[in-house]
Amino acid sequence: MAGKKKSKKTRESHPTRPTKPISRLLRLPKGPVNLAKLDTAATPGYPGVGKADAPALTQALAPELSDLQERLYANGRSEPERAPRLLVVLQGMDTSGKGGVIRHAMGLVDPQGIQLTSFKVPTEEERKHHYLWRIRKALPNPGMIGIFDRSQYEDVLVVRVEQLVPVSEWNRRYDEINAFEREVADSGTTIIKCFLHVSFAEQKQRLADRLASPAKYWKYNPKDVDARAKWPAYQEAYTDALERCNTDHAPWFVIPADRKWYRNWAVAQLVREHLIGLNLSWPDATFDVAAEKTRVAKS
Ligand code: AMP
Ligand code: MG
């Protein structure tokens, strides 16, 4: 009885906190992956009752996220050689909500601290280079939060499903990506890879929604239906990317994405937890504070 009361109190005193760290709840365990067994509509760790609470719960993270991001940015400005960086990689099938996450979760912090890159079909120039060339160029600078809307993984996803290169070529990319991510992590970048896991049925609904409103036509791409027709091949390719590139230095998090409100809240939490993990203090003044106070007072 007493125990029950206590746990209720803990919950109430932290109404905006996840019931357990999201970075633990959504971390993809190492080993074989079975995407069909990972619930796309689950809401692990969500402290609210449902959709109605979500905007407030997500917005409640803004002050803390903003403070953490500013510390990161301040460190980047004062000690560029040593300042950490954060890289959020967003992958998922069409309509899974990469754009929604960027707007609603990443939108909670100062845009000046964000380096956003959306990777499209490679341009003519990009095609002249190794597939990691454009990725390297987009890595976040010290003190910055990089966001990849699609990423190096397209080169083992769409490229594999559409057979844009021979099997032997995409097959060796998993190890290459692991080595690349190791190098990025070793240079001081915390990598968070998010797979926005949406169901086949939910994707259909979202495509239909886009066709139901002229305000959403711009989001509709007829090619998405062609990719949808290859759903099993994409799930297989995702399974391999998740399984073969799930390292400690660049872990995968599987975000159940059928409920947009949970997805956005969960990614914001994940970023918050990782920023807290960086243990960022405000940089020391590079000048004599007392002397400067005197100068300003006298000025
Ligand atoms: P969107 O994210 O909706 O703007 O679409 C971007 C498109 O670019 C998607 O269809 C991706 O599959 C495609 N894309 C991204 N990277 C690559 C790549 N390396 N090779 C081929 N297609 C790509
Ligand atoms: Mg699209």
Short mmCIF file of C-alpha atoms and ligand atoms in Angstrom, two decimals:
data_model
loop_
_atom_site.label_atom_id
_atom_site.label_comp_id
_atom_site.label_asym_id
_atom_site.label_seq_id
_atom_site.Cartn_x
_atom_site.Cartn_y
_atom_site.Cartn_z
CA MET A 1 0.00 0.00 0.00
CA ALA A 2 2.72 2.42 1.07
CA GLY A 3 4.82 1.35 -1.94
CA LYS A 4 1.96 1.98 -4.29
CA LYS A 5 1.43 5.45 -2.92
CA LYS A 6 5.12 6.25 -3.25
CA SER A 7 5.35 5.25 -6.92
CA LYS A 8 2.30 7.36 -7.69
CA LYS A 9 3.94 10.34 -6.03
CA THR A 10 7.16 9.86 -8.03
CA ARG A 11 5.13 9.81 -11.23
CA GLU A 12 3.23 12.91 -10.28
CA SER A 13 6.32 14.83 -9.28
CA HIS A 14 7.85 14.19 -12.72
CA PRO A 15 4.83 14.27 -14.99
CA THR A 16 6.87 15.08 -18.07
CA ARG A 17 9.61 12.49 -17.59
CA PRO A 18 9.61 9.09 -19.26
CA THR A 19 8.83 6.20 -16.95
CA LYS A 20 12.31 4.84 -17.83
CA PRO A 21 15.08 6.35 -19.97
CA ILE A 22 14.00 6.30 -23.60
CA SER A 23 17.59 5.58 -24.58
CA ARG A 24 17.23 2.26 -22.79
CA LEU A 25 13.66 1.47 -23.78
CA LEU A 26 14.11 2.10 -27.50
CA ARG A 27 17.69 0.88 -27.90
CA LEU A 28 17.69 -1.92 -30.41
CA PRO A 29 19.21 -4.97 -28.70
CA LYS A 30 22.22 -6.43 -30.44
CA GLY A 31 21.72 -9.60 -32.42
CA PRO A 32 19.12 -10.79 -34.90
CA VAL A 33 16.38 -8.28 -35.74
CA ASN A 34 12.78 -9.17 -36.46
CA LEU A 35 11.01 -5.97 -37.50
CA ALA A 36 7.61 -7.65 -37.62
CA LYS A 37 7.93 -8.27 -33.88
CA LEU A 38 8.67 -4.64 -33.04
CA ASP A 39 5.33 -2.93 -32.39
CA THR A 40 4.92 0.19 -34.54
CA ALA A 41 2.07 1.52 -32.38
CA ALA A 42 3.67 1.07 -28.96
CA THR A 43 4.32 4.02 -26.65
CA PRO A 44 7.10 2.83 -24.30
CA GLY A 45 8.00 5.20 -21.50
CA TYR A 46 5.29 7.71 -22.38
CA PRO A 47 4.24 9.41 -19.16
CA GLY A 48 0.91 10.79 -20.40
CA VAL A 49 -2.43 9.13 -20.97
CA GLY A 50 -2.59 9.50 -24.72
CA LYS A 51 -2.53 11.85 -27.66
CA ALA A 52 -4.20 14.74 -25.83
CA ASP A 53 -1.24 15.18 -23.45
CA ALA A 54 1.43 14.98 -26.13
CA PRO A 55 1.75 18.59 -27.31
CA ALA A 56 2.14 19.79 -23.72
CA LEU A 57 4.53 16.99 -22.79
CA THR A 58 6.72 17.67 -25.83
CA GLN A 59 6.61 21.42 -25.33
CA ALA A 60 7.54 20.94 -21.67
CA LEU A 61 10.93 19.66 -22.86
CA ALA A 62 11.72 22.89 -24.67
CA PRO A 63 13.33 24.92 -21.85
CA GLU A 64 15.69 22.13 -20.82
CA LEU A 65 16.53 21.11 -24.39
CA SER A 66 17.16 24.70 -25.23
CA ASP A 67 19.50 25.16 -22.25
CA LEU A 68 21.41 21.96 -23.05
CA GLN A 69 21.78 22.89 -26.70
CA GLU A 70 23.02 26.35 -25.77
CA ARG A 71 25.69 24.82 -23.54
CA LEU A 72 26.78 22.62 -26.42
CA TYR A 73 26.88 25.60 -28.75
CA ALA A 74 28.78 27.71 -26.21
CA ASN A 75 31.40 24.98 -25.90
CA GLY A 76 31.73 24.87 -29.66
CA ARG A 77 32.33 28.60 -29.76
CA SER A 78 34.89 28.72 -26.97
CA GLU A 79 36.76 25.46 -27.52
CA PRO A 80 36.21 24.29 -31.07
CA GLU A 81 39.05 21.75 -30.90
CA ARG A 82 37.52 19.94 -27.94
CA ALA A 83 33.79 20.60 -28.07
CA PRO A 84 31.48 17.64 -28.60
CA ARG A 85 28.95 17.33 -31.40
CA LEU A 86 25.69 15.41 -31.71
CA LEU A 87 24.45 13.69 -34.84
CA VAL A 88 20.84 12.55 -35.15
CA VAL A 89 20.31 10.22 -38.09
CA LEU A 90 16.70 9.80 -39.22
CA GLN A 91 15.76 6.85 -41.36
CA GLY A 92 12.40 5.33 -42.15
CA MET A 93 10.04 4.46 -44.96
CA ASP A 94 8.21 7.26 -46.78
CA THR A 95 5.60 8.91 -44.49
CA SER A 96 7.33 7.55 -41.36
CA GLY A 97 7.74 11.13 -40.18
CA LYS A 98 11.31 12.30 -40.66
CA GLY A 99 9.98 15.77 -41.49
CA GLY A 100 7.57 15.73 -38.55
CA VAL A 101 10.37 14.87 -36.13
CA ILE A 102 12.52 17.68 -37.48
CA ARG A 103 9.69 20.17 -37.14
CA HIS A 104 8.25 19.10 -33.79
CA ALA A 105 11.19 17.61 -31.87
CA MET A 106 14.29 19.28 -33.30
CA GLY A 107 12.26 22.47 -33.69
CA LEU A 108 12.38 22.85 -29.90
CA VAL A 109 15.96 24.17 -30.02
CA ASP A 110 17.61 27.25 -31.46
CA PRO A 111 17.94 26.79 -35.24
CA GLN A 112 21.37 28.45 -35.07
CA GLY A 113 22.70 25.36 -33.35
CA ILE A 114 21.35 22.93 -35.94
CA GLN A 115 23.01 21.66 -39.11
CA LEU A 116 20.28 19.94 -41.11
CA THR A 117 21.02 17.95 -44.23
CA SER A 118 18.42 16.12 -46.35
CA PHE A 119 19.98 13.49 -48.57
CA LYS A 120 18.24 13.12 -51.90
CA VAL A 121 19.00 11.11 -55.03
CA PRO A 122 22.72 11.87 -55.52
CA THR A 123 23.44 14.77 -57.84
CA GLU A 124 25.73 14.41 -60.81
CA GLU A 125 28.60 15.79 -58.77
CA GLU A 126 27.88 13.51 -55.80
CA ARG A 127 27.82 10.50 -58.09
CA LYS A 128 31.39 11.22 -59.14
CA HIS A 129 32.52 10.57 -55.56
CA HIS A 130 32.46 7.75 -53.05
CA TYR A 131 29.00 7.50 -51.42
CA LEU A 132 30.40 8.70 -48.06
CA TRP A 133 31.78 11.89 -49.61
CA ARG A 134 28.58 13.89 -49.26
CA ILE A 135 27.99 12.43 -45.81
CA ARG A 136 31.42 13.52 -44.53
CA LYS A 137 30.83 17.04 -45.81
CA ALA A 138 27.61 17.28 -43.80
CA LEU A 139 28.99 16.12 -40.43
CA PRO A 140 28.25 18.57 -37.62
CA ASN A 141 30.84 21.13 -36.57
CA PRO A 142 31.93 21.40 -32.92
CA GLY A 143 29.06 22.44 -30.66
CA MET A 144 26.45 21.70 -33.30
CA ILE A 145 23.59 19.26 -33.53
CA GLY A 146 23.64 17.63 -36.95
CA ILE A 147 20.44 16.15 -38.31
CA PHE A 148 20.53 13.74 -41.21
CA ASP A 149 17.19 13.38 -42.99
CA ARG A 150 18.18 10.10 -44.67
CA SER A 151 21.87 9.28 -44.60
CA GLN A 152 24.65 6.87 -45.57
CA TYR A 153 22.05 4.13 -45.03
CA GLU A 154 20.29 4.98 -48.29
CA ASP A 155 23.33 3.38 -49.89
CA VAL A 156 22.36 0.01 -48.40
CA LEU A 157 18.58 0.58 -48.61
CA VAL A 158 17.23 2.13 -51.82
CA VAL A 159 20.49 1.28 -53.58
CA ARG A 160 20.13 -2.36 -52.59
CA VAL A 161 16.39 -2.69 -53.28
CA GLU A 162 16.62 -0.89 -56.63
CA GLN A 163 19.80 -2.82 -57.50
CA LEU A 164 21.69 0.35 -58.30
CA VAL A 165 25.00 -1.39 -57.61
CA PRO A 166 25.96 -5.09 -57.62
CA VAL A 167 25.36 -7.18 -54.49
CA SER A 168 29.07 -7.50 -53.82
CA GLU A 169 29.34 -3.73 -53.66
CA TRP A 170 26.49 -2.93 -51.26
CA ASN A 171 27.39 -5.97 -49.21
CA ARG A 172 30.73 -4.57 -48.17
CA ARG A 173 29.23 -1.22 -47.22
CA TYR A 174 27.97 -2.35 -43.82
CA ASP A 175 31.51 -2.82 -42.50
CA GLU A 176 32.56 0.35 -44.23
CA ILE A 177 29.74 2.30 -42.57
CA ASN A 178 30.67 0.83 -39.17
CA ALA A 179 34.28 1.91 -39.65
CA PHE A 180 33.18 5.36 -40.82
CA GLU A 181 30.90 5.80 -37.82
CA ARG A 182 33.68 4.65 -35.53
CA GLU A 183 35.90 7.37 -36.91
CA VAL A 184 33.15 9.98 -36.51
CA ALA A 185 32.45 8.88 -32.93
CA ASP A 186 36.16 8.88 -32.07
CA SER A 187 36.43 12.45 -33.26
CA GLY A 188 33.93 13.52 -30.58
CA THR A 189 30.52 13.09 -32.18
CA THR A 190 27.74 11.31 -30.34
CA ILE A 191 25.69 9.45 -32.92
CA ILE A 192 22.01 8.66 -32.40
CA LYS A 193 20.46 6.64 -35.19
CA CYS A 194 16.66 6.61 -35.24
CA PHE A 195 14.68 4.15 -37.31
CA LEU A 196 11.13 5.50 -37.51
CA HIS A 197 9.20 2.26 -37.62
CA VAL A 198 5.85 2.66 -39.32
CA SER A 199 3.44 -0.12 -40.34
CA PHE A 200 2.33 -0.97 -43.86
CA ALA A 201 -1.28 -0.09 -42.95
CA GLU A 202 -0.35 3.24 -41.39
CA GLN A 203 1.69 4.20 -44.44
CA LYS A 204 -1.36 3.58 -46.63
CA GLN A 205 -3.46 5.82 -44.39
CA ARG A 206 -0.87 8.60 -44.52
CA LEU A 207 -0.57 8.42 -48.29
CA ALA A 208 -4.37 8.56 -48.55
CA ASP A 209 -4.43 11.56 -46.18
CA ARG A 210 -1.96 13.36 -48.41
CA LEU A 211 -4.29 12.84 -51.36
CA ALA A 212 -7.33 13.98 -49.42
CA SER A 213 -6.19 17.56 -48.97
CA PRO A 214 -4.76 20.02 -51.52
CA ALA A 215 -2.61 21.39 -48.70
CA LYS A 216 -0.86 18.03 -48.53
CA TYR A 217 -0.37 17.32 -52.24
CA TRP A 218 3.15 18.73 -52.03
CA LYS A 219 4.07 15.91 -49.65
CA TYR A 220 2.70 13.26 -51.99
CA ASN A 221 5.15 11.63 -54.35
CA PRO A 222 3.75 9.03 -56.78
CA LYS A 223 7.09 7.24 -56.50
CA ASP A 224 6.32 6.48 -52.86
CA VAL A 225 3.69 4.01 -54.08
CA ASP A 226 6.32 2.24 -56.18
CA ALA A 227 8.55 1.93 -53.13
CA ARG A 228 5.53 0.73 -51.13
CA ALA A 229 5.07 -2.09 -53.63
CA LYS A 230 8.54 -3.27 -52.61
CA TRP A 231 7.78 -3.14 -48.89
CA PRO A 232 9.11 -6.64 -48.05
CA ALA A 233 12.40 -5.93 -49.83
CA TYR A 234 12.76 -2.65 -47.93
CA GLN A 235 11.98 -4.33 -44.61
CA GLU A 236 14.65 -6.89 -45.40
CA ALA A 237 17.15 -4.18 -46.26
CA TYR A 238 16.29 -2.27 -43.08
CA THR A 239 16.64 -5.45 -41.05
CA ASP A 240 20.19 -5.91 -42.33
CA ALA A 241 21.14 -2.28 -41.79
CA LEU A 242 19.82 -2.41 -38.23
CA GLU A 243 21.42 -5.76 -37.50
CA ARG A 244 24.79 -5.22 -39.12
CA CYS A 245 25.35 -1.61 -38.08
CA ASN A 246 24.17 -1.69 -34.48
CA THR A 247 27.34 -0.78 -32.61
CA ASP A 248 28.06 0.79 -29.23
CA HIS A 249 29.64 3.78 -30.92
CA ALA A 250 26.65 4.33 -33.23
CA PRO A 251 23.60 2.54 -31.82
CA TRP A 252 20.20 2.18 -33.44
CA PHE A 253 17.03 3.23 -31.69
CA VAL A 254 13.76 1.90 -33.06
CA ILE A 255 11.06 4.54 -32.66
CA PRO A 256 7.51 3.23 -32.93
CA ALA A 257 6.14 5.71 -35.45
CA ASP A 258 2.47 4.89 -36.06
CA ARG A 259 1.52 7.49 -33.46
CA LYS A 260 3.03 10.76 -34.54
CA TRP A 261 2.61 12.31 -31.10
CA TYR A 262 4.60 9.52 -29.43
CA ARG A 263 7.27 9.54 -32.14
CA ASN A 264 7.96 13.25 -31.75
CA TRP A 265 7.99 13.16 -27.98
CA ALA A 266 10.26 10.09 -27.95
CA VAL A 267 12.88 11.61 -30.25
CA ALA A 268 12.91 14.83 -28.22
CA GLN A 269 13.48 12.75 -25.07
CA LEU A 270 16.22 10.76 -26.74
CA VAL A 271 18.05 13.92 -27.71
CA ARG A 272 17.55 15.34 -24.21
CA GLU A 273 19.01 12.23 -22.60
CA HIS A 274 22.04 12.23 -24.87
CA LEU A 275 22.69 15.92 -24.29
CA ILE A 276 22.50 15.37 -20.53
CA GLY A 277 24.99 12.52 -21.00
CA LEU A 278 27.52 14.96 -22.45
CA ASN A 279 27.75 16.63 -19.01
CA LEU A 280 28.13 20.07 -20.46
CA SER A 281 29.20 22.93 -18.29
CA TRP A 282 29.30 26.58 -19.34
CA PRO A 283 32.71 27.49 -20.70
CA ASP A 284 35.00 29.53 -18.48
CA ALA A 285 35.46 33.17 -19.30
CA THR A 286 38.51 33.85 -21.44
CA PHE A 287 38.86 37.29 -19.84
CA ASP A 288 39.14 38.78 -16.34
CA VAL A 289 35.48 38.99 -15.26
CA ALA A 290 36.06 41.42 -12.36
CA ALA A 291 38.19 43.72 -14.49
CA GLU A 292 35.60 43.70 -17.27
CA LYS A 293 32.79 44.49 -14.80
CA THR A 294 34.75 47.52 -13.69
CA ARG A 295 35.36 48.61 -17.25
CA VAL A 296 31.68 48.27 -18.16
CA ALA A 297 30.62 50.16 -15.01
CA LYS A 298 32.96 52.96 -15.87
CA SER A 299 32.03 53.14 -19.51
P1 AMP B 1 12.52 12.65 -49.85
O1 AMP B 1 13.27 12.31 -48.60
O2 AMP B 1 11.07 12.30 -49.77
O3 AMP B 1 12.74 14.06 -50.27
O4 AMP B 1 13.07 11.72 -51.01
C1 AMP B 1 14.42 11.62 -51.30
C2 AMP B 1 14.61 10.46 -52.24
O5 AMP B 1 16.01 10.35 -52.50
C3 AMP B 1 14.16 9.13 -51.68
O6 AMP B 1 13.39 8.45 -52.62
C4 AMP B 1 15.47 8.40 -51.42
O7 AMP B 1 15.35 7.01 -51.53
C5 AMP B 1 16.36 8.99 -52.49
N1 AMP B 1 17.77 8.82 -52.16
C6 AMP B 1 18.44 9.31 -51.10
N2 AMP B 1 19.72 8.90 -51.09
C7 AMP B 1 19.88 8.12 -52.18
C8 AMP B 1 20.97 7.40 -52.72
N3 AMP B 1 22.16 7.40 -52.13
N4 AMP B 1 20.77 6.72 -53.85
C9 AMP B 1 19.56 6.73 -54.46
N5 AMP B 1 18.49 7.38 -54.00
C10 AMP B 1 18.63 8.07 -52.88
MG MG B 2 9.16 11.74 -49.61
#
